[in-house]
Short mmCIF file of C-alpha atoms and ligand atoms in Angstrom, two decimals:
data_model
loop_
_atom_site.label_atom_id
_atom_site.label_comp_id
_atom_site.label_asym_id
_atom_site.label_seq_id
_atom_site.Cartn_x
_atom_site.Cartn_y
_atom_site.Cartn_z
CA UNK A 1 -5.79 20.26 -1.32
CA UNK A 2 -4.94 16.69 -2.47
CA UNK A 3 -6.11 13.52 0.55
CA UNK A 4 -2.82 12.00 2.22
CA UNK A 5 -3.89 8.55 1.62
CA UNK A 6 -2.98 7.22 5.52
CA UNK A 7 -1.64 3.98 5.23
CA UNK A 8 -1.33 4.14 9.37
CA UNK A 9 -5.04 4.24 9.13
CA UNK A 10 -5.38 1.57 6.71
CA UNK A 11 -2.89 -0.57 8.43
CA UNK A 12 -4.73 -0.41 11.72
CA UNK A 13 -8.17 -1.31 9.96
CA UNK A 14 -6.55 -4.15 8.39
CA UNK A 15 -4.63 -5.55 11.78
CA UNK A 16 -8.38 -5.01 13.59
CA UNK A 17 -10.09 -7.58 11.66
CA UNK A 18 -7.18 -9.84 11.74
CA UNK A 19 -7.76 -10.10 15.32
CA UNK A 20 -11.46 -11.85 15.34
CA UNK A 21 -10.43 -13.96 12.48
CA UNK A 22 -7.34 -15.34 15.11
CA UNK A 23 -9.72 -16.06 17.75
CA UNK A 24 -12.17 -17.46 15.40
CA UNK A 25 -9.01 -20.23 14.46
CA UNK A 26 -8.00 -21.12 17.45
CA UNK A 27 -11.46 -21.49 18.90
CA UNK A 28 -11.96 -24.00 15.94
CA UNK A 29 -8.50 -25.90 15.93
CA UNK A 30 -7.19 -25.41 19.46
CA UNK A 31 -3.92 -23.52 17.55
CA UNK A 32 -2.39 -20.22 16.47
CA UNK A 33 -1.98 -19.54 12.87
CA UNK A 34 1.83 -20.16 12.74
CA UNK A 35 4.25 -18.18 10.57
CA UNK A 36 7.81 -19.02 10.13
CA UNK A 37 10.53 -16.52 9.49
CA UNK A 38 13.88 -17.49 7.83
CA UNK A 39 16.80 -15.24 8.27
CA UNK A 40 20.11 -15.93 7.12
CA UNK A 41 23.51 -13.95 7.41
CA UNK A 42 23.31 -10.50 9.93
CA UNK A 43 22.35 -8.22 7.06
CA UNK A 44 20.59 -5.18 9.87
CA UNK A 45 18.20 -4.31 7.63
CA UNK A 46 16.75 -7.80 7.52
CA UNK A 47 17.03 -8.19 10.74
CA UNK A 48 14.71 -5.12 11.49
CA UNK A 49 12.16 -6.19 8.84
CA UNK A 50 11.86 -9.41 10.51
CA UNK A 51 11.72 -8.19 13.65
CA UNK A 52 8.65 -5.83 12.83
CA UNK A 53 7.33 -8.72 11.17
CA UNK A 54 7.42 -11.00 14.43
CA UNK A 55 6.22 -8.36 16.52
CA UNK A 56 3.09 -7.75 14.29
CA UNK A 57 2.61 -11.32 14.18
CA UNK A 58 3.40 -11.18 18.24
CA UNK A 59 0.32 -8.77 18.67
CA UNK A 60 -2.17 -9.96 16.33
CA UNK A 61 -2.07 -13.39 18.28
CA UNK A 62 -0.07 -15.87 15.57
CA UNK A 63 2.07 -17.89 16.63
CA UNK A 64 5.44 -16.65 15.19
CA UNK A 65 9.31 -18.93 14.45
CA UNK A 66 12.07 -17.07 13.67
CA UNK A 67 14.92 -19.33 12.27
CA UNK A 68 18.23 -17.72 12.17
CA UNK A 69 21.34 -19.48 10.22
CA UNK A 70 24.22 -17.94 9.85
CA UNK A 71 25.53 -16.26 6.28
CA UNK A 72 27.75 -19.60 5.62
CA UNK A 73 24.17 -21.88 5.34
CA UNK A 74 24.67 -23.08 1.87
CA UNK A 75 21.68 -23.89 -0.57
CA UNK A 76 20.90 -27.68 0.58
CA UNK A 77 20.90 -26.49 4.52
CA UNK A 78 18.50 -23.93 3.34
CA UNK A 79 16.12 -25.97 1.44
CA UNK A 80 16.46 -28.72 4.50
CA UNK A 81 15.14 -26.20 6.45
CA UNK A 82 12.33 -25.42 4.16
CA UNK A 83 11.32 -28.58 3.92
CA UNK A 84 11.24 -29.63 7.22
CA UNK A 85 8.48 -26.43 7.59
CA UNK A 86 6.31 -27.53 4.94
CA UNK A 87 5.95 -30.73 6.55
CA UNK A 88 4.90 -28.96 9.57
CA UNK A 89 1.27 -29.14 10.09
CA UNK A 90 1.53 -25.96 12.80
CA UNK A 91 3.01 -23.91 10.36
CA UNK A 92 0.80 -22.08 7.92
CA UNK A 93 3.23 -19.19 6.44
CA UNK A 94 6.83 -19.92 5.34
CA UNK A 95 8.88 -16.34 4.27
CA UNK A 96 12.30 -16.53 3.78
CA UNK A 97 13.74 -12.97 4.08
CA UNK A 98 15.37 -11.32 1.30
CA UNK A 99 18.25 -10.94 0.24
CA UNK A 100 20.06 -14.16 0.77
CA UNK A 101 23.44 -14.31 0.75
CA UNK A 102 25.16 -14.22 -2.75
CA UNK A 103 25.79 -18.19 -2.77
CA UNK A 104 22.87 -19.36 -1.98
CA UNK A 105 20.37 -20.07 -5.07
CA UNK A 106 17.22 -17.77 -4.00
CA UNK A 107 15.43 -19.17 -6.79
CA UNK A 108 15.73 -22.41 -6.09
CA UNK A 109 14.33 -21.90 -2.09
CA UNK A 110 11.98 -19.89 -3.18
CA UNK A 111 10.19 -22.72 -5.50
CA UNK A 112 10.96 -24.99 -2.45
CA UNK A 113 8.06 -23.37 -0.47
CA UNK A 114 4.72 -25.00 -0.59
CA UNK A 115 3.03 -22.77 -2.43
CA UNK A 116 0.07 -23.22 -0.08
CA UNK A 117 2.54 -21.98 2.36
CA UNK A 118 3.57 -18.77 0.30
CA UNK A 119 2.60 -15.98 2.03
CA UNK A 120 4.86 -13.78 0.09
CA UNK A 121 3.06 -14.84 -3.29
CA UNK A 122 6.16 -14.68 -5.31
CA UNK A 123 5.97 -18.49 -5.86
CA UNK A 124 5.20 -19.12 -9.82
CA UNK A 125 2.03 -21.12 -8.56
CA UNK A 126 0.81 -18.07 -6.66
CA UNK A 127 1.51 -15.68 -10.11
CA UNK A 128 -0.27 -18.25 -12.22
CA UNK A 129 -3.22 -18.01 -9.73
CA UNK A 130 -2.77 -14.18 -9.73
CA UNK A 131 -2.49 -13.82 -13.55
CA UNK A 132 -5.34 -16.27 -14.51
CA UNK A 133 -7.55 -14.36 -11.65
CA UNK A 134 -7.99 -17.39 -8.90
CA UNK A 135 -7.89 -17.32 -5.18
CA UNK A 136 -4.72 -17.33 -3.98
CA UNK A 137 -2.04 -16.05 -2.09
CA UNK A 138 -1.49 -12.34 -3.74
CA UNK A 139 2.25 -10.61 -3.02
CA UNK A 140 1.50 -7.95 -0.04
CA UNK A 141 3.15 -4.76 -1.46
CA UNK A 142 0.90 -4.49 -4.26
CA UNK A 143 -2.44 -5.81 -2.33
CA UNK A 144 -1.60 -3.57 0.21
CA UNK A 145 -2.06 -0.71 -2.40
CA UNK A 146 -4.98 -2.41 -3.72
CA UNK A 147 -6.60 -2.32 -0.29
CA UNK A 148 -5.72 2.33 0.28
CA UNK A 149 -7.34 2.30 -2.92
CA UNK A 150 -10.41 0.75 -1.99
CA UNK A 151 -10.89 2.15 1.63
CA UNK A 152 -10.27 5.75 0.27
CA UNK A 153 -12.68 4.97 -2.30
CA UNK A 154 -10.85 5.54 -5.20
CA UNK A 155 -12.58 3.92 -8.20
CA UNK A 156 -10.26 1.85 -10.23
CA UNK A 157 -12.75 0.04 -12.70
CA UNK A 158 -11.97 1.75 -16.14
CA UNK A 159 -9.35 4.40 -15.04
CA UNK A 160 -5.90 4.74 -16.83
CA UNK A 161 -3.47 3.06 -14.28
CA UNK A 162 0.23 3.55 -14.99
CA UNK A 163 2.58 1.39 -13.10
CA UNK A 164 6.36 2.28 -13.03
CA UNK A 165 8.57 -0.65 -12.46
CA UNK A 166 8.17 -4.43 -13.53
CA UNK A 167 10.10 -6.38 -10.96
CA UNK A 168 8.22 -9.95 -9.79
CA UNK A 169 7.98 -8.21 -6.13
CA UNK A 170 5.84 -5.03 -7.09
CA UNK A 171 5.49 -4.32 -10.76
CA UNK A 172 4.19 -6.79 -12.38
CA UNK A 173 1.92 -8.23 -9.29
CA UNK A 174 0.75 -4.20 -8.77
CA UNK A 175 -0.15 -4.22 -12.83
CA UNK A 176 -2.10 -8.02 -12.47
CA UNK A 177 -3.83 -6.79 -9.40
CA UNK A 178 -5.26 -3.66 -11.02
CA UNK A 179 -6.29 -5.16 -14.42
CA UNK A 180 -8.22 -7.79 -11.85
CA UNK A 181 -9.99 -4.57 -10.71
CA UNK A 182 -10.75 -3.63 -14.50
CA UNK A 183 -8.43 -1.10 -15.04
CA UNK A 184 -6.39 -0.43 -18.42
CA UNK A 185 -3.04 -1.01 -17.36
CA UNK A 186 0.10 0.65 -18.56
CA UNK A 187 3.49 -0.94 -17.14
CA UNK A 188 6.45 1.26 -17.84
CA UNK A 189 10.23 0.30 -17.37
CA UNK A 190 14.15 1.76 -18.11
CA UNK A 191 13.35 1.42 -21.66
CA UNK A 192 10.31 2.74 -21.68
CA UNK A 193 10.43 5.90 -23.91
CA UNK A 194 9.14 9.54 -23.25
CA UNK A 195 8.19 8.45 -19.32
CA UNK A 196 6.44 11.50 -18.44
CA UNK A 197 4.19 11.36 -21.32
CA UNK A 198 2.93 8.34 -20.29
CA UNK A 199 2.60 8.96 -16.69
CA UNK A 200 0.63 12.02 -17.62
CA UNK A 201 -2.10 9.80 -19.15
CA UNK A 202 -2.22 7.98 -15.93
CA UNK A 203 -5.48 8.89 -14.13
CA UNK A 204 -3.86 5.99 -10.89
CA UNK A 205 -0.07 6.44 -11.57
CA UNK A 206 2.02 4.38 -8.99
CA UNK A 207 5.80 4.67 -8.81
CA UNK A 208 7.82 1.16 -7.81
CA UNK A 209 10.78 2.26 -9.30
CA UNK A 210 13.77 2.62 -5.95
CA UNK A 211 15.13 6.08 -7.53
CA UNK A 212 15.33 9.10 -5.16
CA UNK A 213 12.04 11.42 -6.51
CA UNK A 214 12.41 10.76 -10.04
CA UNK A 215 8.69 11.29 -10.52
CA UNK A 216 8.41 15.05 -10.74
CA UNK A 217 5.48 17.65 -11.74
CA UNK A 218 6.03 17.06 -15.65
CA UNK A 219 4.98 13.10 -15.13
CA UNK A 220 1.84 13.85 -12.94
CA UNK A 221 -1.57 14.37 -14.89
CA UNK A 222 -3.34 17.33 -12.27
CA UNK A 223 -5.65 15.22 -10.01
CA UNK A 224 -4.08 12.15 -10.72
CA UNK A 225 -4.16 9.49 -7.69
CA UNK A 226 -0.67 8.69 -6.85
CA UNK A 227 0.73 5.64 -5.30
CA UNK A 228 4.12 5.96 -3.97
CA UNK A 229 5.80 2.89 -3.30
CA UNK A 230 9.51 4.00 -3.45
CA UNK A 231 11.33 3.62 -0.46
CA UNK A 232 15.08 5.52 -0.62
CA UNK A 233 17.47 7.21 1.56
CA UNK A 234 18.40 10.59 1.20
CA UNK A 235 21.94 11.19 2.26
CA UNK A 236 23.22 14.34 0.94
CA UNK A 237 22.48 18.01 1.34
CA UNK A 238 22.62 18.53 -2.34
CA UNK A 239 19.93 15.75 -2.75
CA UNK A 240 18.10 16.86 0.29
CA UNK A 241 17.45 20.30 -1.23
CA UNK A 242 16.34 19.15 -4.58
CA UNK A 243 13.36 16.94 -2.23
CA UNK A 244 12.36 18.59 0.59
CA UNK A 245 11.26 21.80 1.80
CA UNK A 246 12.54 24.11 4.60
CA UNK A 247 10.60 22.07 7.19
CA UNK A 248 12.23 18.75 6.30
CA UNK A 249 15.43 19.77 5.28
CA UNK A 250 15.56 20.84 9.05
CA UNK A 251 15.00 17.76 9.71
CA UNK A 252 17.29 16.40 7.02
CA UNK A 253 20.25 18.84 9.33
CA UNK A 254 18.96 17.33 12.37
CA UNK A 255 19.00 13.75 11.68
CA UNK A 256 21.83 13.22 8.78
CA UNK A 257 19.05 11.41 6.30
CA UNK A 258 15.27 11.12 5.39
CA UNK A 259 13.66 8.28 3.95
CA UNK A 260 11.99 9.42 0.61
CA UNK A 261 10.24 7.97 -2.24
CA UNK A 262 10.09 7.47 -6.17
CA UNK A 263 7.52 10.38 -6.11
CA UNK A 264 8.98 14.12 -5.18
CA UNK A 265 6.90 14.64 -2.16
CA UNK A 266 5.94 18.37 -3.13
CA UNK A 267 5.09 18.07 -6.27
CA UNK A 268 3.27 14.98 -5.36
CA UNK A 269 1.04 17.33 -2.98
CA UNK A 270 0.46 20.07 -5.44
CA UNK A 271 -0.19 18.37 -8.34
CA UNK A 272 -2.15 15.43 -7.22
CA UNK A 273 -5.75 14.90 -6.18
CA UNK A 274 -4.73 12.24 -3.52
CA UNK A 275 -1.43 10.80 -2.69
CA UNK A 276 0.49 8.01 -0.30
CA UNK A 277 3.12 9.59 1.98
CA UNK A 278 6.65 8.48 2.29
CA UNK A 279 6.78 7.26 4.91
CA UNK A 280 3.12 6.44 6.43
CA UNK A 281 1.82 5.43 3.08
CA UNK A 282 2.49 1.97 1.46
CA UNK A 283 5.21 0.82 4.01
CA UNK A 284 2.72 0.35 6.92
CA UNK A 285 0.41 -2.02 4.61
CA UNK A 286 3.45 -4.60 3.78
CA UNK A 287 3.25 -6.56 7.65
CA UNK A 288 -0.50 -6.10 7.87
CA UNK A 289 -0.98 -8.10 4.60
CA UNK A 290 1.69 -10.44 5.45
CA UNK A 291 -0.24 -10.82 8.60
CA UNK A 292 -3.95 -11.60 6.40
CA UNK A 293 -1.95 -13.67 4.03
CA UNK A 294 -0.81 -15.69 7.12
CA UNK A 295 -4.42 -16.22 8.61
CA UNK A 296 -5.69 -16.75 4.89
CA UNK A 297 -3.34 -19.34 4.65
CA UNK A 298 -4.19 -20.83 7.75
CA UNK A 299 -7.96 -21.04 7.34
CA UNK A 300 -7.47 -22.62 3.55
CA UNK A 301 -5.53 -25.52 4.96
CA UNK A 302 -7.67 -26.07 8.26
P1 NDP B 1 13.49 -3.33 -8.54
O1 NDP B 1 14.83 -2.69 -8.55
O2 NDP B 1 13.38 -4.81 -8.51
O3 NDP B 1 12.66 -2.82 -9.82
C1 NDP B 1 12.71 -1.48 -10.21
C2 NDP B 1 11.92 -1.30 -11.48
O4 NDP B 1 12.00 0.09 -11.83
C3 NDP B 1 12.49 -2.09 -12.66
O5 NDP B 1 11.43 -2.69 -13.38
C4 NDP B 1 13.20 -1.05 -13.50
O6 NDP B 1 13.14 -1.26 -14.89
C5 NDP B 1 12.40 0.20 -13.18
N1 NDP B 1 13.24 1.39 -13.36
C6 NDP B 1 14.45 1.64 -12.82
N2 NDP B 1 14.92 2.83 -13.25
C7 NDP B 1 13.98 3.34 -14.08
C8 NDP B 1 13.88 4.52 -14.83
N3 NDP B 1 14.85 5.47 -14.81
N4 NDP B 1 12.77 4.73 -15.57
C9 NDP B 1 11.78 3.79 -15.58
N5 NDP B 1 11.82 2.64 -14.89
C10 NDP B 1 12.89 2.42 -14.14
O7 NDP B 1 12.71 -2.68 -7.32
P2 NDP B 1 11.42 -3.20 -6.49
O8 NDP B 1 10.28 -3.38 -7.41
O9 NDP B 1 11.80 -4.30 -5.59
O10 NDP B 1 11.16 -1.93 -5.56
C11 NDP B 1 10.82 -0.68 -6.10
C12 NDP B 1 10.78 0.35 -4.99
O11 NDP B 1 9.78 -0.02 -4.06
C13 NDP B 1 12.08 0.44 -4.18
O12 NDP B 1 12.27 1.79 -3.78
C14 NDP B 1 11.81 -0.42 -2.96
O13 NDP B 1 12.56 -0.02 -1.84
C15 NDP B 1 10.34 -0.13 -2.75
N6 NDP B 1 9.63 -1.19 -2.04
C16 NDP B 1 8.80 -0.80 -1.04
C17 NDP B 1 8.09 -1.72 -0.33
C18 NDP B 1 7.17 -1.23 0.74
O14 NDP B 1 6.82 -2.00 1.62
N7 NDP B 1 6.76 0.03 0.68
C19 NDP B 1 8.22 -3.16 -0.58
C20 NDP B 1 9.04 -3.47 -1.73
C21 NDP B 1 9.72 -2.50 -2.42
P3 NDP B 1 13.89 -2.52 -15.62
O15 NDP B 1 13.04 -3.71 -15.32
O16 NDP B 1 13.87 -2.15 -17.05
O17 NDP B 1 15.25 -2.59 -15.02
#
């Protein structure tokens, strides 16, 4: 039977020793660790993330801003706005949620952030510190992985690790992140060719790709650790049947659509020595290193 790698479990670990660390800041500098929270436009999905952002921030004791503009803000509002929170010395975290709005130049707020201030570590000062191994502020999807790898025990030092998908937010932060730990790293991509043949050497093989269970049996070396960090919607009964099994395509019938990931949960289970669910895998370990990056941040500046 393969371990369900319980990123609940990690997630609640993490949170617990955020909480001493809080009280440990404020005792010293009579303030909160503050984050701020940009939101532009009513995209709902956003608008969910950052409120399960706030409300992790709400519990673990941080003082918490969201700033909400409407979808017309154009680029030089934006970066107005950023600037005025860098110069605020009770602010420690700046994350502007993603996506913006079409017309606004993402790249260029992005690079506005001080990169001190970064807790999403996608600013090219925070890569350069990843990639050249320094102390810095690392992106939290791929630490978060970093961190069920280490509390389950897995070894990572030498191992084959095969990451699938290269984007700046997962990819390529997930590959840095597990060379630091000594792996040999694989990154794979659309053009990578014969994809299950190099999954199969993969003795760590995480999926970031944002396609429905592509990652089947045939790409799975048996015992292989597998990180799933897809995170899809399943929205037909055709699809449904292809992923789930009878229990969750009741569910499927119940509730009109599943959340799923890169990784096709059953073959996942069968073929792997130790997996990350979809959901209650990954997911949970975003907010919780947001939340770390946030009091990092805080105790490097104070
Ligand atoms: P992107 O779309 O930015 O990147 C996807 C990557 O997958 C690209 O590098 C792309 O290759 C590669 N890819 C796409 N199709 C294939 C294919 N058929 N074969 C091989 N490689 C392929 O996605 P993200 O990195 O932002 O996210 C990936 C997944 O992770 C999504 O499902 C997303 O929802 C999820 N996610 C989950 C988070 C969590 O908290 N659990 C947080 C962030 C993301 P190429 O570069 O060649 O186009």
């Amino acid at each position: 039977m393969a371990t369900i790698l319980n990123g609940n479990t990690v997630r609640d670990q993490i949170k617990a020793e955020c909480l001493p660390r809080v009280t440990s800041f404020i005792a010293r500098t009579e303030r909160a660790p503050g984050l701020a929270v940009v939101l532009v436009g009513d995209n709902s999905a956003s608008a969910v993330y950052v409120r399960n952002k706030t409300k992790t921030a709400e519990e673990l004791g941080l003082h918490h801003e969201t700033i909400a503009r409407p979808a017309s803000l154009t680029t030089d509002e934006l970066l107005a706005i950023v600037a005025h929170l860098n110069a605020r010395t009770d602010i420690d975290g700046i994350l502007i949620q993603l996506p913006l709005p079409s017309h606004i130049d993402s790249q260029m707020c992005l690079l506005a952030v001080a990169p001190e201030k970064d807790v999403d570590g996608f600013h090219p000062c925070n890569v350069g510190l990843l990639s050249t191994g320094r102390p810095g502020l690392r992106p939290c999807t791929p630490s978060g992985v970093i961190e069920i790898l280490k509390r389950y025990q897995i070894p990572i030092a030498g191992r084959n690790a095969v990451v699938v998908g290269r984007s700046d937010i997962v990819g390529k932060p997930m590959a840095l992140l597990l060379l630091q730990e000594n792996a040999t790293v694989t990154v794979c991509h659309s053009r990578t060719r014969d994809l299950p043949a190099v999954c199969r050497n993969a003795e760590i093989l995480v999926a970031a790709i944002g396609r429905t269970a592509m990652i089947t049996a045939d790409y799975i070396q048996p015992g292989a650790v597998v990180i799933d960090v897809g995170m899809n919607t399943v929205r037909t009964r055709e699809e449904a049947e292809r992923v789930f099994d009878p229990a969750r395509l009741a569910d499927f019938d119940k509730r009109g659509s599943l959340l799923v990931g890169d990784v096709h949960p059953g073959d996942m289970a069968r073929v792997s020595s130790a997996y990350t669910p979809v959901p209650g895998g990954v997911g949970p370990l975003t907010i919780a290193m947001l939340m770390r990056n946030t009091i990092e941040a805080a105790e490097r500046r104070c």
